Short mmCIF file of C-alpha atoms and ligand atoms in Angstrom, two decimals:
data_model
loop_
_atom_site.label_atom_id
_atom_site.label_comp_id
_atom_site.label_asym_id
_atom_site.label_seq_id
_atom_site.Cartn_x
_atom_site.Cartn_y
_atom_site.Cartn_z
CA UNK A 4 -15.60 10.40 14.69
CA UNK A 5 -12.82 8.13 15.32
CA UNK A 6 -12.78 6.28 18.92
CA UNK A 7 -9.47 6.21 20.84
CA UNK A 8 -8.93 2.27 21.41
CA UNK A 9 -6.79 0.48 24.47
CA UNK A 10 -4.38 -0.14 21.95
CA UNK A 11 -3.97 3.59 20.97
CA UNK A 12 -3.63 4.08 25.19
CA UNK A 13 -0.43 1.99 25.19
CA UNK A 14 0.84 3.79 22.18
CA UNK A 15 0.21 6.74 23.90
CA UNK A 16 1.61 5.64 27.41
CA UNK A 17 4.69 4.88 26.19
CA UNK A 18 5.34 7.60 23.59
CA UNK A 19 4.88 10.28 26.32
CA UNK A 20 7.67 7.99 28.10
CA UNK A 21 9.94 7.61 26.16
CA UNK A 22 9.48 11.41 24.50
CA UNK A 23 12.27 13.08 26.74
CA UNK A 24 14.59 10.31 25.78
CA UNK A 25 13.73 11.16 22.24
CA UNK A 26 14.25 15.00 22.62
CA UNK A 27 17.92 13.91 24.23
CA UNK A 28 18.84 12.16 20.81
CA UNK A 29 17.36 14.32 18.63
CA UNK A 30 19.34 17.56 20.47
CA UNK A 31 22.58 15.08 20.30
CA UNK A 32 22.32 14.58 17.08
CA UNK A 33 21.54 18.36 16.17
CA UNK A 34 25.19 18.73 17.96
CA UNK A 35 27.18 16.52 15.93
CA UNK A 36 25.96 16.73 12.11
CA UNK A 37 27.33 14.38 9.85
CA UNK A 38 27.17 14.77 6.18
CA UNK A 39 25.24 12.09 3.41
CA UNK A 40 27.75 9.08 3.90
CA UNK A 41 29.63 9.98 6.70
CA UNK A 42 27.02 9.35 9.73
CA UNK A 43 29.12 7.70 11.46
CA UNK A 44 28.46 8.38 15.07
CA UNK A 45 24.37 9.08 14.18
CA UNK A 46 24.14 5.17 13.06
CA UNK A 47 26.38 4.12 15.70
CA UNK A 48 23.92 5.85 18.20
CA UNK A 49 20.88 3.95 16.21
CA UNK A 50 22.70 0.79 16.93
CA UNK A 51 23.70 1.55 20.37
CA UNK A 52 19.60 2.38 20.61
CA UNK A 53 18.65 -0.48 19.19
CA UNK A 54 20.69 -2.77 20.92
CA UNK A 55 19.36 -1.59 24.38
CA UNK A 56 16.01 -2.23 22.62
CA UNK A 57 17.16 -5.75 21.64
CA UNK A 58 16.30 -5.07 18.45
CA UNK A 59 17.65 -7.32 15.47
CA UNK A 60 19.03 -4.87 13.32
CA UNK A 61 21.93 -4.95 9.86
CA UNK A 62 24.72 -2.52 8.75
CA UNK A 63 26.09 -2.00 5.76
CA UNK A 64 23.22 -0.99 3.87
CA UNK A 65 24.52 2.22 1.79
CA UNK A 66 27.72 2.64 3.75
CA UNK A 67 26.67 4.06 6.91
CA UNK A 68 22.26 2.93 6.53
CA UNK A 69 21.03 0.56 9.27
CA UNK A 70 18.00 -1.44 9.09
CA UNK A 71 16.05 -3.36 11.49
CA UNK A 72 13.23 -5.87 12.49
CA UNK A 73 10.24 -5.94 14.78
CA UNK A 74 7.61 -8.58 15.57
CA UNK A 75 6.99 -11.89 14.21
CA UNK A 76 3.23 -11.90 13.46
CA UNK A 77 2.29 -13.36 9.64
CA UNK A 78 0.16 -10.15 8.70
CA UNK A 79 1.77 -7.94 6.34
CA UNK A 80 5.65 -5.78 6.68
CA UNK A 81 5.57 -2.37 7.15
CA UNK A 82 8.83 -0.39 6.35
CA UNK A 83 9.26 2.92 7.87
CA UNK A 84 12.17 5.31 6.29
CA UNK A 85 13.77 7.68 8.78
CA UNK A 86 16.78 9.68 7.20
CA UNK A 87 19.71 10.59 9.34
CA UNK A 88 21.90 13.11 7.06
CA UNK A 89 22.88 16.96 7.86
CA UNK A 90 23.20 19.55 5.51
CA UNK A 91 26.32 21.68 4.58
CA UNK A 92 25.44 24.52 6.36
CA UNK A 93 26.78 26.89 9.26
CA UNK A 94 23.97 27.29 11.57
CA UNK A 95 23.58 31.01 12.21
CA UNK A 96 21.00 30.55 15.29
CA UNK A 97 22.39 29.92 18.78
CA UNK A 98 20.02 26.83 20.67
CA UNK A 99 21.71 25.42 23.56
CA UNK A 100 22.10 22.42 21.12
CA UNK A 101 23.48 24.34 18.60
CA UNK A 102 26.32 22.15 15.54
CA UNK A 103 29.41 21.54 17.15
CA UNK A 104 30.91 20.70 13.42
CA UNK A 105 31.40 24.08 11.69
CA UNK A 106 29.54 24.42 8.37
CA UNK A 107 27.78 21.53 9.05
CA UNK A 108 24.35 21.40 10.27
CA UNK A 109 20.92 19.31 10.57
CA UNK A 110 19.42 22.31 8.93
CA UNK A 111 16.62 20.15 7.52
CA UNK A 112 15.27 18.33 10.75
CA UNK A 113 16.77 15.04 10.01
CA UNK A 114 17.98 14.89 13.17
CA UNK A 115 14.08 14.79 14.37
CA UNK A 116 13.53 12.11 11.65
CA UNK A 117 16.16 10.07 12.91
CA UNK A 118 14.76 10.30 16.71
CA UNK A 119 10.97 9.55 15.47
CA UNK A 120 12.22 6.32 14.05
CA UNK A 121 13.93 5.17 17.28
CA UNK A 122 10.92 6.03 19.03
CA UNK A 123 9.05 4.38 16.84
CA UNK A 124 11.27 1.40 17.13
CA UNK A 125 10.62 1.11 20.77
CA UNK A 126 6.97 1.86 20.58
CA UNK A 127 6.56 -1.56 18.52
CA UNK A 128 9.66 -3.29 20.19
CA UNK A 129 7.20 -2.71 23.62
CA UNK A 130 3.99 -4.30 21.58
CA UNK A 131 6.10 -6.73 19.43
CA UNK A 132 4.02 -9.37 21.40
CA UNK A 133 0.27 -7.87 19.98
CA UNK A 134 1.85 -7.43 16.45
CA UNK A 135 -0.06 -8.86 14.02
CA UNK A 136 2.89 -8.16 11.02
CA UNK A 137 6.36 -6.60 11.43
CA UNK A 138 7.79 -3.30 10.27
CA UNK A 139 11.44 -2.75 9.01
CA UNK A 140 12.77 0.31 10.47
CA UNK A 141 14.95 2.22 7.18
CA UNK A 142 17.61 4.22 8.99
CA UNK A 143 18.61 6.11 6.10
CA UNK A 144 21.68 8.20 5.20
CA UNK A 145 22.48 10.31 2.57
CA UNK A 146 18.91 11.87 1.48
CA UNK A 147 20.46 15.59 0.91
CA UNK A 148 21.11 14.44 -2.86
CA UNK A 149 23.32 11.56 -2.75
CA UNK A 150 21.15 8.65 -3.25
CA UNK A 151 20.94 7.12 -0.37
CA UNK A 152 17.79 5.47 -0.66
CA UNK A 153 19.31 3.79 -3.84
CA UNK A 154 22.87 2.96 -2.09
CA UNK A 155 20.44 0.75 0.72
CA UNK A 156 18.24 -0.45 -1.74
CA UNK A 157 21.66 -1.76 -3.92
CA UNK A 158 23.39 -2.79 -0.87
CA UNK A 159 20.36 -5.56 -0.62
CA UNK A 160 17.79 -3.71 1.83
CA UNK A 161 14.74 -5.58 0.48
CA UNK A 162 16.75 -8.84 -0.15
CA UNK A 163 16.72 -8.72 3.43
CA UNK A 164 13.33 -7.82 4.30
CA UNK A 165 10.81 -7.00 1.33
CA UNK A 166 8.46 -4.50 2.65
CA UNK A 167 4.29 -4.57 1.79
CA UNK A 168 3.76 -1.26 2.20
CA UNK A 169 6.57 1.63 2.99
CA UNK A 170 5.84 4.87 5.11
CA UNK A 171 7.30 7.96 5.08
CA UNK A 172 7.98 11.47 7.25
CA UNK A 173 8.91 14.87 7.11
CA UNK A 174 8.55 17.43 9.47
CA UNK A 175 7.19 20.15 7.93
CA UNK A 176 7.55 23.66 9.43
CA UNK A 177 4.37 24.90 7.55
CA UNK A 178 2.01 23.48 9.64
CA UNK A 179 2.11 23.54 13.42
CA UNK A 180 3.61 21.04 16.25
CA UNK A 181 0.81 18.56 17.27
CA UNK A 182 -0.56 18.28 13.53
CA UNK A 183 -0.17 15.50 11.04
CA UNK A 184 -0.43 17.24 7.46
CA UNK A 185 -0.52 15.28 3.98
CA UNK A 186 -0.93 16.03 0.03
CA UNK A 187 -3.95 13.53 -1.10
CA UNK A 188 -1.92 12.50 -4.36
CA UNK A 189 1.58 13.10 -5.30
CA UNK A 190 3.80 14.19 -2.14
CA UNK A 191 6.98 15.18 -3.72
CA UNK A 192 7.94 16.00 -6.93
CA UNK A 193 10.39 13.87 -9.45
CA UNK A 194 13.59 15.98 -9.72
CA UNK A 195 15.99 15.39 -12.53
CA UNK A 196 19.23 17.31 -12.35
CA UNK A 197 21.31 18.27 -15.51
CA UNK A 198 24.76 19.77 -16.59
CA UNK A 199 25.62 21.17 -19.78
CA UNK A 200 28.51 21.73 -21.45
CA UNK A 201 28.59 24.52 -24.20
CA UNK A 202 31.35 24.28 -26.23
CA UNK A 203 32.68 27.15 -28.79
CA UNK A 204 36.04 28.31 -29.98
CA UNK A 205 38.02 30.94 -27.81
CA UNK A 206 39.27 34.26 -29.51
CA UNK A 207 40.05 37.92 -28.63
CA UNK A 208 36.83 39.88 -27.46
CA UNK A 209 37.88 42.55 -30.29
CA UNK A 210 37.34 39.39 -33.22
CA UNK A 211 33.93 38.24 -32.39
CA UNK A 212 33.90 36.69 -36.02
CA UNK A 213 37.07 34.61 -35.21
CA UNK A 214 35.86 32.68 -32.31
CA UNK A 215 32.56 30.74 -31.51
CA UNK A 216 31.12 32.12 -28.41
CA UNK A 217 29.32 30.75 -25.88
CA UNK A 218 28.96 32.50 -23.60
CA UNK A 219 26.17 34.32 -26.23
CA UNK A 220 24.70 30.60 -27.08
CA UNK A 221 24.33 30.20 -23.00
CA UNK A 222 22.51 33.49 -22.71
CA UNK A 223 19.98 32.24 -25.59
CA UNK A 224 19.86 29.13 -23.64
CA UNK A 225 18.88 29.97 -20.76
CA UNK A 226 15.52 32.02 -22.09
CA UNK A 227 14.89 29.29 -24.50
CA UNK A 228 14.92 26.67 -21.63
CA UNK A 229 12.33 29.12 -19.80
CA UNK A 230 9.56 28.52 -22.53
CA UNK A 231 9.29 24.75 -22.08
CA UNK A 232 7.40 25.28 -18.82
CA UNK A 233 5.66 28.66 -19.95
CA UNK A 234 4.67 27.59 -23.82
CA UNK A 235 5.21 23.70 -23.72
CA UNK A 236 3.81 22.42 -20.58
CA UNK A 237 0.05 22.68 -19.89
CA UNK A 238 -0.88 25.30 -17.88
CA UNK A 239 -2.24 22.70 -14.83
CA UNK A 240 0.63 20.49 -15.00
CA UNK A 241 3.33 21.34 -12.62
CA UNK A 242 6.83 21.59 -14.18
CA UNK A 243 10.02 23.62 -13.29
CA UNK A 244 13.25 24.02 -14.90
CA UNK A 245 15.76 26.13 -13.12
CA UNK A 246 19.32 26.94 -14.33
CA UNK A 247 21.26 27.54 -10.42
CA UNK A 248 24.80 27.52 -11.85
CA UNK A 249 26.51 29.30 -15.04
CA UNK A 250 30.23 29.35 -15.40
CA UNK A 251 32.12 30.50 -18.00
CA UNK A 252 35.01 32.90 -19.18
CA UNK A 253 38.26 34.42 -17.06
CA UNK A 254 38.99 37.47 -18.93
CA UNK A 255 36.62 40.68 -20.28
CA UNK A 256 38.32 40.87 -23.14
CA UNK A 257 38.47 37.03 -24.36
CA UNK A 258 35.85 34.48 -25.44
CA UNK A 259 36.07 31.70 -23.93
CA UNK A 260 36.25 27.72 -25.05
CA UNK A 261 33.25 26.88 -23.08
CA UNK A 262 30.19 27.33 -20.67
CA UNK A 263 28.92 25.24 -18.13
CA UNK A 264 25.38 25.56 -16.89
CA UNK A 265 23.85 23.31 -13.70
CA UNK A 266 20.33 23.01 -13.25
CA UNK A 267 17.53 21.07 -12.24
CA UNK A 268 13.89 19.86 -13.17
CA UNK A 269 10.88 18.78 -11.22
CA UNK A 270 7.27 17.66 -12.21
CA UNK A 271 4.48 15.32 -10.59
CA UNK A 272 4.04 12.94 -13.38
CA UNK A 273 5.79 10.59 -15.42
CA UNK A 274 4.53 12.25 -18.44
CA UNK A 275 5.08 15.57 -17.71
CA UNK A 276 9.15 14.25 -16.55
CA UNK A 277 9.81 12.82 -20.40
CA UNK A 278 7.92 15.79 -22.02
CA UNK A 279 10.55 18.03 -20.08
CA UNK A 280 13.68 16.22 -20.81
CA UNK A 281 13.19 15.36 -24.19
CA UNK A 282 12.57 19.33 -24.49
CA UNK A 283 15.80 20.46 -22.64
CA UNK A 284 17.68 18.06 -25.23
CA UNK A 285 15.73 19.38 -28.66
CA UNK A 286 16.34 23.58 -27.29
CA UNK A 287 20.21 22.26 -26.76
CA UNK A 288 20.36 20.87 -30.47
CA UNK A 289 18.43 24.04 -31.60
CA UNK A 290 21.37 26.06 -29.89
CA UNK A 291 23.91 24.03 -30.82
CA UNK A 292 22.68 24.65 -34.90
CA UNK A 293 21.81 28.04 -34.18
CA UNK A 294 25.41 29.55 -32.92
CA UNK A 295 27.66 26.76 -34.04
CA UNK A 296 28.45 25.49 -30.36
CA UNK A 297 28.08 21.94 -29.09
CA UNK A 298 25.34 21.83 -26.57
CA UNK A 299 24.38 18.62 -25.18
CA UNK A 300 22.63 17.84 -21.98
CA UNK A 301 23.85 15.40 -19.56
CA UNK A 302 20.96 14.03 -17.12
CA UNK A 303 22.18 12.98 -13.54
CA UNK A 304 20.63 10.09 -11.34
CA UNK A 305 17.19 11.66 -10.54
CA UNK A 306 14.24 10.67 -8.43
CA UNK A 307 11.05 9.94 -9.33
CA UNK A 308 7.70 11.95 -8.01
CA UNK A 309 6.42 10.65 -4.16
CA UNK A 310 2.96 9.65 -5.06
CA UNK A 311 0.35 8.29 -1.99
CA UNK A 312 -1.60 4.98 -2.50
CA UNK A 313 -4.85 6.21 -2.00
CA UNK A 314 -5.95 2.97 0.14
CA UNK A 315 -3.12 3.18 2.21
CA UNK A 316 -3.13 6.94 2.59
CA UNK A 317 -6.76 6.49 3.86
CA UNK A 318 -6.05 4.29 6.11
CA UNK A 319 -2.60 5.96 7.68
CA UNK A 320 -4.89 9.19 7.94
CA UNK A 321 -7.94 7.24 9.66
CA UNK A 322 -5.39 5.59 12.49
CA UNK A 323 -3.79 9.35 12.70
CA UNK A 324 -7.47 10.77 13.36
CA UNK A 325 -7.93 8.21 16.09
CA UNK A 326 -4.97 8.32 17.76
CA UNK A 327 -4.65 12.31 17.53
CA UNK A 328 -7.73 13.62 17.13
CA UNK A 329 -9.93 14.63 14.17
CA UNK A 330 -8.42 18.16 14.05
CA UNK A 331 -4.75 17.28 14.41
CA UNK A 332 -4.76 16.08 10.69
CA UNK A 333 -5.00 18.39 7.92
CA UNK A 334 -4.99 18.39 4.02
CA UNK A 335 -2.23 20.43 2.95
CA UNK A 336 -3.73 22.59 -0.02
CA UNK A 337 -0.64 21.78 -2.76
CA UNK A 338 1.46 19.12 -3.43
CA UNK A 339 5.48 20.44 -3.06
CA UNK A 340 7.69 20.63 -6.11
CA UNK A 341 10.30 19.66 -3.89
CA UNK A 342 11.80 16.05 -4.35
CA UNK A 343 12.59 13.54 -1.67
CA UNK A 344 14.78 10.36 -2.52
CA UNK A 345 11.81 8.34 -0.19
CA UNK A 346 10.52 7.77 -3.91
CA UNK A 347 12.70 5.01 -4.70
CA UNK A 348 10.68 2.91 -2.07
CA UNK A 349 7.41 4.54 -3.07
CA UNK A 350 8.48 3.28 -6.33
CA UNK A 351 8.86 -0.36 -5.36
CA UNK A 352 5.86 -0.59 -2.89
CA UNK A 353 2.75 0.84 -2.31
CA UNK A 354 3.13 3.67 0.17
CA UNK A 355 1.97 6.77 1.86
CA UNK A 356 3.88 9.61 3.14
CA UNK A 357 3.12 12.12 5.84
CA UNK A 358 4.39 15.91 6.80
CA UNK A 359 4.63 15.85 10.11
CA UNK A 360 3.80 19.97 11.67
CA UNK A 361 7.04 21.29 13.40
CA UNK A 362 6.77 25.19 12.72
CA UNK A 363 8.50 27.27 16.10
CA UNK A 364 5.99 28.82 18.38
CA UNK A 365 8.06 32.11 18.46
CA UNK A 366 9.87 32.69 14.69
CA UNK A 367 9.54 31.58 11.86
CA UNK A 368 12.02 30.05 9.78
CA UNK A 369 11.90 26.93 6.95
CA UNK A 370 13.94 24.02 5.85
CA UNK A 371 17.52 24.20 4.56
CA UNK A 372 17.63 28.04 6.75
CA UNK A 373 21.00 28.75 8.38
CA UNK A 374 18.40 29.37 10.88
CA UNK A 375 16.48 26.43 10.97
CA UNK A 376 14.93 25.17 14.13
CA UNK A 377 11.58 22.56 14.98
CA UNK A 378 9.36 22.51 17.25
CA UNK A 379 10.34 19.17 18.83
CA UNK A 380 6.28 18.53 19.46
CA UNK A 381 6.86 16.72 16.08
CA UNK A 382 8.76 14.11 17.38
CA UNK A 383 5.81 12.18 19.95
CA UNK A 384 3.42 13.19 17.46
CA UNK A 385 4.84 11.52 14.75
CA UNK A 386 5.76 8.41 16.47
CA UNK A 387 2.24 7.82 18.06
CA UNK A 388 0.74 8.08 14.33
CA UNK A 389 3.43 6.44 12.25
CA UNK A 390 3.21 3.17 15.16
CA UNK A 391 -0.65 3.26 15.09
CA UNK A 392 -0.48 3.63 11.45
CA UNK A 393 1.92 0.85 10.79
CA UNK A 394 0.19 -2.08 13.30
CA UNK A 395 -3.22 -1.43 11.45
CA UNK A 396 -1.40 -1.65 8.39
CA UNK A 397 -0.38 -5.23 9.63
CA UNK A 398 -3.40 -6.71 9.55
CA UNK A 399 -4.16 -8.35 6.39
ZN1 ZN B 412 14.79 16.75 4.43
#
């Protein structure tokens, strides 16, 4: 059994606080969604925020990112990532908070993740004094796909302050309000997206034999690509590949020049990740032989898998247990195949990340739903065990 400690008091003293203040940004921000990039008025609140704090906090990082700085004390830097970017999406419920900016929407509780942070901040801002390390608060935009973990990380984030350890959130409508949940191992999947380009020769519908099509090639493609997971892949490794996007052709009667086909991959390990690409790019030279087309893949920037220090996880869980109670944490019984851009830190430095249980009370509904909604019971939560978690992290 873990023992609540005086210092886990104060955490808790101030979290219930400051927690209506937090609810007022988070339902401000749900308002006024901005999109990856543009968060214009969501950082300038975080400065604003931090500046009442008096906070030392940068700009600049990743166009519209903001970092910042608490405590002095020699033990070891704790980064903490909270991203601040909506989704395009016209929100289709009706809270009194509901998106002012049509077809845009925080439809994946960034808003929430933005407000723990903050709260966070002012949590250890209040204790800076007792701090035996600091923490660099990671006010991230852009997470929705667009590499903003990478644009902070290139604009110099750990030039400025290098991190020990990094921790990470997501709210995680799964698992209830008041619980903490995590994946012992790998916490997100690596995700690498691709585009390819068939290309044949166009021709009348009527003279199959004097044109190249491919629109036939992209048909074979797309079952051919379906057999790397199901005959190529062992059976206990996770792997998807998933074609979302297939254009090609204007008229019934004509074949046209080209295809183009959009998908994505995901996998939780390194070796699984090469085995699938380097598959994806022999079944394109296959087709390309096989029906006279040219077929090649094109890999975008991907991400890769979020996997949890086990010493660190341990540790983030233990403070978690003792600050929330035993009960309030749970293993979650899967890691996720989704992919969060967090693993560019994860990458760089040891880290641990945590879902953090926001499923409504009274519907249910997930992330990236025109419907979306949290239970805003995630936002103390999480900032009583990410600032618990992150001062015992301090100490060396
Ligand atoms: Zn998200």
């Amino acid at each position: 059994m873990s023992q609540p400690s005086n210092l886990h008091e104060r955490i808790d003293a101030i979290t219930e606080e400051i927690t209506p203040h937090l609810i007022e940004i988070r339902r401000q921000l749900h308002a006024n969604p901005e999109l990856g990039f543009e968060e214009y008025e969501t950082s300038a609140l975080v400065m604003q925020e931090l500046t009442r704090l008096n906070i030392a906090h940068r700009s600049g990082f990743g166009k519209t990112g903001v970092a910042a700085s608490i405590g002095q004390g020699n033990g070891k830097t704790i980064g903490i990532r909270g991203d601040m970017d909506a989704l395009p999406i016209q929100e289709s419920a009706s809270p009194e908070y509901k998106s002012r900016n049509p077809g845009k929407m925080h439809a994946c509780g960034h808003d929430a993740h933005t407000a723990i942070a903050l709260g966070v901040s002012e949590v250890l801002a209040r204790l800076s004094d007792m701090l035996p390390g600091r923490a660099l608060m990671v006010f991230q935009p852009a997470e929705e796909g667009l590499g903003g973990a990478r644009a902070m990380l290139e604009d110099g984030l750990f030039e400025w302050i290098k991190p020990d350890i990094m921790l990470g959130y997501h709210n995680w409508p799964l698992i209830e309000g008041g619980t903490i949940g995590y994946h012992p191992k790998t916490a997100f999947a690596s995700t690498d997206p691709f585009d390819i380009t068939i290309t044949g020769q166009s021709g009348h519908g009527a003279h199959p034999h004097l044109a190249v099509d491919p629109i036939v090639a992209a048909g074979n493609l797309v079952s051919s690509l379906q057999t790397i997971v199901a005959r190529e892949i062992a059976p206990l490794d996770a792997a998807v590949v998933t074609v979302g996007s297939i254009q090609g052709g204007s008229a019934r009667n004509q074949i046209p020049d080209s295809v183009k086909l959009e998908g994505t991959t995901r996998s939780q390990n390194p070796t699984v990740r090469e085995a699938v690409k380097a598959a994806i790019e022999r079944v394109c030279a296959g087709i390309a032989v096989t029906h006279r087309v040219t077929c090649e893949p094109t890999f975008l920037a991907g991400v890769p898998p979020v996997v949890n220090d086990p010493d660190i996880l341990l540790s983030v869980l233990d403070t978690a247990r003792g600050i929330l109670g035993d009960d309030k944490v749970v293993e979650l019984p899967q890691g996720s195949m989704g992919s969060e851009d967090y693993a560019e830190y994860s990458a760089l430095v040891p880290s641990a990340h945590l879902r953090i249980g926001s499923r409504l009370k009274d519907r249910s509904t997930m992330l990236h739903r025109s419907d979306f909604d949290l239970d805003e019971a995630c936002i103390p939560t999480a900032v009583k065990a990410i600032a618990a978690a992150a001062i015992d992290l301090m100490k060396d």
